[in-house]
mmCIF file of C-alpha atoms in Angstrom:
data_model
loop_
_atom_site.group_PDB
_atom_site.id
_atom_site.type_symbol
_atom_site.label_atom_id
_atom_site.label_comp_id
_atom_site.label_asym_id
_atom_site.label_seq_id
_atom_site.Cartn_x
_atom_site.Cartn_y
_atom_site.Cartn_z
ATOM 1 C CA MET A 1 195.418 193.409 30.775
ATOM 2 C CA ARG A 2 192.290 193.174 33.238
ATOM 3 C CA MET A 3 190.445 195.683 31.160
ATOM 4 C CA LEU A 4 190.914 193.667 27.881
ATOM 5 C CA LEU A 5 188.783 190.673 29.038
ATOM 6 C CA PRO A 6 185.630 192.631 29.821
ATOM 7 C CA LEU A 7 186.014 194.684 26.636
ATOM 8 C CA ALA A 8 186.369 191.566 24.590
ATOM 9 C CA LEU A 9 183.229 190.042 26.313
ATOM 10 C CA LEU A 10 181.384 193.212 25.423
ATOM 11 C CA LEU A 11 182.333 193.129 21.942
ATOM 12 C CA ALA A 12 181.532 189.421 21.543
ATOM 13 C CA ALA A 13 177.928 190.072 22.924
ATOM 14 C CA PRO A 14 175.079 190.327 20.485
ATOM 15 C CA ALA A 15 173.946 193.815 19.816
ATOM 16 C CA SER A 16 170.393 193.008 21.229
ATOM 17 C CA ALA A 17 169.339 189.727 22.772
ATOM 18 C CA THR A 18 166.097 188.302 21.672
ATOM 19 C CA THR A 19 163.464 188.325 24.407
ATOM 20 C CA LEU A 20 160.274 186.387 24.869
ATOM 21 C CA ALA A 21 158.382 189.595 24.199
ATOM 22 C CA ASP A 22 160.141 189.806 20.795
ATOM 23 C CA VAL A 23 158.968 186.258 19.950
ATOM 24 C CA ALA A 24 155.442 187.120 21.225
ATOM 25 C CA THR A 25 155.491 190.376 18.945
ATOM 26 C CA SER A 26 156.454 188.195 15.963
ATOM 27 C CA LEU A 27 153.590 185.644 16.727
ATOM 28 C CA LYS A 28 151.057 188.403 17.176
ATOM 29 C CA GLY A 29 152.224 190.042 14.059
ATOM 30 C CA THR A 30 151.633 186.829 12.187
ATOM 31 C CA THR A 31 148.014 187.197 11.328
ATOM 32 C CA SER A 32 148.133 184.642 8.569
ATOM 33 C CA LEU A 33 150.735 182.423 6.764
ATOM 34 C CA ALA A 34 150.874 179.749 4.187
ATOM 35 C CA ALA A 35 153.775 177.398 3.786
ATOM 36 C CA ASP A 36 154.872 174.020 2.624
ATOM 37 C CA PHE A 37 155.857 171.715 5.320
ATOM 38 C CA VAL A 38 157.748 168.448 5.927
ATOM 39 C CA GLN A 39 156.829 166.435 9.065
ATOM 40 C CA GLN A 40 159.031 163.727 10.370
ATOM 41 C CA GLY A 41 157.273 161.509 13.021
ATOM 42 C CA ALA A 42 158.690 159.419 15.755
ATOM 43 C CA ASP A 43 158.461 156.408 13.361
ATOM 44 C CA GLY A 44 160.824 158.125 10.827
ATOM 45 C CA ARG A 45 158.068 158.417 8.311
ATOM 46 C CA ILE A 46 158.267 161.762 6.397
ATOM 47 C CA LEU A 47 155.072 163.424 5.362
ATOM 48 C CA PRO A 48 155.076 166.587 3.165
ATOM 49 C CA GLY A 49 152.099 168.843 2.882
ATOM 50 C CA LYS A 50 150.687 172.436 2.970
ATOM 51 C CA LEU A 51 150.115 174.616 5.936
ATOM 52 C CA TRP A 52 147.690 177.368 6.362
ATOM 53 C CA LEU A 53 147.529 179.342 9.536
ATOM 54 C CA ALA A 54 145.198 182.101 10.561
ATOM 55 C CA ARG A 55 145.531 183.685 14.031
ATOM 56 C CA PRO A 56 143.820 183.349 16.334
ATOM 57 C CA GLY A 57 143.094 179.659 16.517
ATOM 58 C CA LYS A 58 143.011 178.426 12.898
ATOM 59 C CA VAL A 59 145.379 175.941 11.145
ATOM 60 C CA ARG A 60 145.179 173.337 8.598
ATOM 61 C CA PHE A 61 147.904 170.762 7.823
ATOM 62 C CA GLN A 62 146.920 169.141 4.527
ATOM 63 C CA TYR A 63 149.160 166.172 4.059
ATOM 64 C CA ASP A 64 150.111 165.464 0.380
ATOM 65 C CA ARG A 65 150.287 161.730 0.350
ATOM 66 C CA ALA A 66 148.596 160.578 3.622
ATOM 67 C CA PRO A 67 144.987 159.930 4.182
ATOM 68 C CA MET A 68 144.829 162.340 7.259
ATOM 69 C CA LEU A 69 144.371 165.856 8.213
ATOM 70 C CA LEU A 70 144.897 168.139 11.212
ATOM 71 C CA VAL A 71 142.666 171.208 11.243
ATOM 72 C CA ALA A 72 141.523 173.784 13.875
ATOM 73 C CA ASP A 73 138.612 176.026 13.299
ATOM 74 C CA GLY A 74 139.290 178.676 15.927
ATOM 75 C CA ARG A 75 138.203 176.485 18.892
ATOM 76 C CA THR A 76 138.676 172.844 18.159
ATOM 77 C CA LEU A 77 141.684 170.969 16.780
ATOM 78 C CA ALA A 78 140.664 167.924 14.852
ATOM 79 C CA PHE A 79 142.868 165.011 13.768
ATOM 80 C CA VAL A 80 141.119 163.136 10.983
ATOM 81 C CA ASP A 81 142.422 159.847 9.884
ATOM 82 C CA TYR A 82 140.527 158.948 6.680
ATOM 83 C CA GLU A 83 141.992 155.480 6.517
ATOM 84 C CA VAL A 84 140.555 154.083 9.723
ATOM 85 C CA LYS A 85 137.608 156.657 9.695
ATOM 86 C CA GLN A 86 138.389 158.156 12.954
ATOM 87 C CA VAL A 87 138.219 161.806 14.328
ATOM 88 C CA SER A 88 139.869 162.892 17.488
ATOM 89 C CA ARG A 89 139.127 166.455 18.785
ATOM 90 C CA TRP A 90 140.691 168.736 21.490
ATOM 91 C CA PRO A 91 140.116 172.338 22.511
ATOM 92 C CA VAL A 92 142.929 174.313 20.757
ATOM 93 C CA ARG A 93 143.739 175.929 24.056
ATOM 94 C CA LYS A 94 144.523 172.514 25.408
ATOM 95 C CA THR A 95 147.080 171.558 22.871
ATOM 96 C CA PRO A 96 150.685 172.554 22.350
ATOM 97 C CA LEU A 97 149.680 174.543 19.176
ATOM 98 C CA GLN A 98 147.934 177.035 21.426
ATOM 99 C CA ILE A 99 151.220 178.702 21.814
ATOM 100 C CA LEU A 100 151.381 179.508 17.961
ATOM 101 C CA LEU A 101 147.588 180.074 17.743
ATOM 102 C CA ALA A 102 146.818 182.130 20.747
ATOM 103 C CA ALA A 103 145.176 185.710 20.066
ATOM 104 C CA GLU A 104 147.571 187.280 22.697
ATOM 105 C CA PRO A 105 150.631 185.111 23.048
ATOM 106 C CA ASP A 106 151.829 185.234 26.663
ATOM 107 C CA LEU A 107 155.043 183.103 26.567
ATOM 108 C CA ALA A 108 156.537 184.171 29.925
ATOM 109 C CA PRO A 109 154.869 181.593 32.083
ATOM 110 C CA LEU A 110 155.667 178.672 29.942
ATOM 111 C CA ALA A 111 158.703 179.391 27.552
ATOM 112 C CA ARG A 112 162.273 180.341 27.597
ATOM 113 C CA ILE A 113 164.770 181.154 24.836
ATOM 114 C CA THR A 114 167.288 178.313 24.478
ATOM 115 C CA LEU A 115 169.151 179.571 21.411
ATOM 116 C CA ASP A 116 169.850 182.986 20.393
ATOM 117 C CA SER A 117 172.425 183.189 17.500
ATOM 118 C CA PRO A 118 172.876 185.575 14.601
ATOM 119 C CA GLY A 119 170.641 183.436 12.287
ATOM 120 C CA LEU A 120 168.411 181.412 14.588
ATOM 121 C CA VAL A 121 166.292 181.704 17.626
ATOM 122 C CA GLU A 122 164.905 178.670 19.408
ATOM 123 C CA VAL A 123 162.273 178.762 22.138
ATOM 124 C CA LEU A 124 161.370 175.729 24.462
ATOM 125 C CA ALA A 125 157.705 176.029 25.575
ATOM 126 C CA ARG A 126 156.293 173.754 28.206
ATOM 127 C CA ASP A 127 153.060 174.344 30.242
ATOM 128 C CA PRO A 128 153.928 173.473 33.842
ATOM 129 C CA LYS A 129 150.209 172.991 34.482
ATOM 130 C CA ARG A 130 149.830 170.529 31.688
ATOM 131 C CA PRO A 131 152.963 168.222 31.532
ATOM 132 C CA GLU A 132 150.931 165.760 29.438
ATOM 133 C CA PHE A 133 151.247 168.218 26.505
ATOM 134 C CA GLY A 134 154.973 167.564 26.339
ATOM 135 C CA THR A 135 157.300 170.178 25.048
ATOM 136 C CA LEU A 136 157.487 172.255 21.837
ATOM 137 C CA HIS A 137 160.860 173.589 20.647
ATOM 138 C CA ILE A 138 159.815 176.375 18.182
ATOM 139 C CA ARG A 139 162.465 177.692 15.692
ATOM 140 C CA PHE A 140 162.667 181.065 14.212
ATOM 141 C CA THR A 141 165.124 182.505 11.548
ATOM 142 C CA ARG A 142 165.911 186.171 11.500
ATOM 143 C CA SER A 143 164.292 187.921 8.629
ATOM 144 C CA ALA A 144 163.587 191.671 8.134
ATOM 145 C CA ALA A 145 160.520 190.526 5.920
ATOM 146 C CA ALA A 146 158.943 188.545 8.839
ATOM 147 C CA PRO A 147 156.838 190.119 11.597
ATOM 148 C CA GLY A 148 158.916 191.294 14.350
ATOM 149 C CA GLY A 149 162.039 190.228 12.229
ATOM 150 C CA LEU A 150 161.613 186.586 13.238
ATOM 151 C CA ALA A 151 160.377 183.992 10.691
ATOM 152 C CA LEU A 152 158.726 180.757 11.773
ATOM 153 C CA ALA A 153 160.892 177.976 10.642
ATOM 154 C CA GLY A 154 159.370 175.070 12.344
ATOM 155 C CA TRP A 155 159.128 173.267 15.578
ATOM 156 C CA THR A 156 159.802 169.858 17.305
ATOM 157 C CA ALA A 157 157.212 168.403 19.549
ATOM 158 C CA LEU A 158 158.163 165.855 22.241
ATOM 159 C CA ASP A 159 155.151 164.304 23.887
ATOM 160 C CA ALA A 160 155.097 162.998 27.522
ATOM 161 C CA GLN A 161 155.916 159.521 26.453
ATOM 162 C CA GLY A 162 159.086 160.814 24.602
ATOM 163 C CA GLY A 163 157.647 160.540 21.067
ATOM 164 C CA ARG A 164 159.112 163.158 18.758
ATOM 165 C CA SER A 165 157.728 164.812 15.747
ATOM 166 C CA GLU A 166 159.453 167.594 13.762
ATOM 167 C CA VAL A 167 157.940 169.980 11.362
ATOM 168 C CA ARG A 168 160.113 172.101 8.987
ATOM 169 C CA LEU A 169 158.577 174.912 6.995
ATOM 170 C CA ALA A 170 159.400 176.226 3.478
ATOM 171 C CA ASN A 171 158.163 178.842 1.118
ATOM 172 C CA VAL A 172 156.601 180.644 4.106
ATOM 173 C CA ARG A 173 154.157 183.398 2.892
ATOM 174 C CA TYR A 174 153.156 185.942 5.560
ATOM 175 C CA GLY A 175 149.832 187.811 5.183
ATOM 176 C CA ALA A 176 148.639 185.217 2.740
ATOM 177 C CA SER A 177 145.006 185.286 1.701
ATOM 178 C CA MET A 178 143.021 182.697 3.623
ATOM 179 C CA ALA A 179 139.930 183.065 1.239
ATOM 180 C CA GLY A 180 138.868 179.550 0.209
ATOM 181 C CA VAL A 181 140.722 177.830 3.082
ATOM 182 C CA ASN A 182 138.444 175.076 4.659
ATOM 183 C CA TRP A 183 138.601 175.200 8.322
ATOM 184 C CA GLY A 184 136.446 172.238 8.534
ATOM 185 C CA PHE A 185 136.705 168.558 7.226
ATOM 186 C CA ALA A 186 134.594 165.843 5.666
ATOM 187 C CA ASP A 187 133.820 163.534 8.542
ATOM 188 C CA PRO A 188 134.749 159.924 7.483
ATOM 189 C CA ARG A 189 132.464 158.373 10.015
ATOM 190 C CA LYS A 190 129.337 159.737 8.086
ATOM 191 C CA ALA A 191 130.733 158.159 4.783
ATOM 192 C CA ALA A 192 131.095 154.857 6.523
ATOM 193 C CA ARG A 193 127.348 154.588 7.371
#
């Protein structure tokens, strides 16, 4: 009888546990992707749009029905609010998105796997040196068609003040052409002059 319990535990264990190295391999293998996204902010507002990502360092969130844009050109992440004619900028490496955009993803010092199920892997990332960035819960689904067998499904960002923003991806296309993607933006402050 004592032998049955350890044997049952072995049989119930997953064939191979996902490691942070597996997640890093998936991120590194994602040289480009295009997707539809839906973002739900802390205020409950739902904003759909298109996402383009080119590693390292480039991302563009083009919102369908909101006068704003989030874009990174490889060095700087800019949030552009066309309604109030304001631009905010940060170095990509000093934002939570650096985890997804880094040339060489090194997750070990700032991440851990919080869920490893047959269909879903979730990673919790938090930079202990920059707690003001908050936390990022990154979700992957298992897919043989995705780099490293893990398809980026979305993430939830929690800022240092407890504000929550969730992004869900759909129609993800890996290796998508980035020709014609604008990594810049029209500065609304210049139009206001």
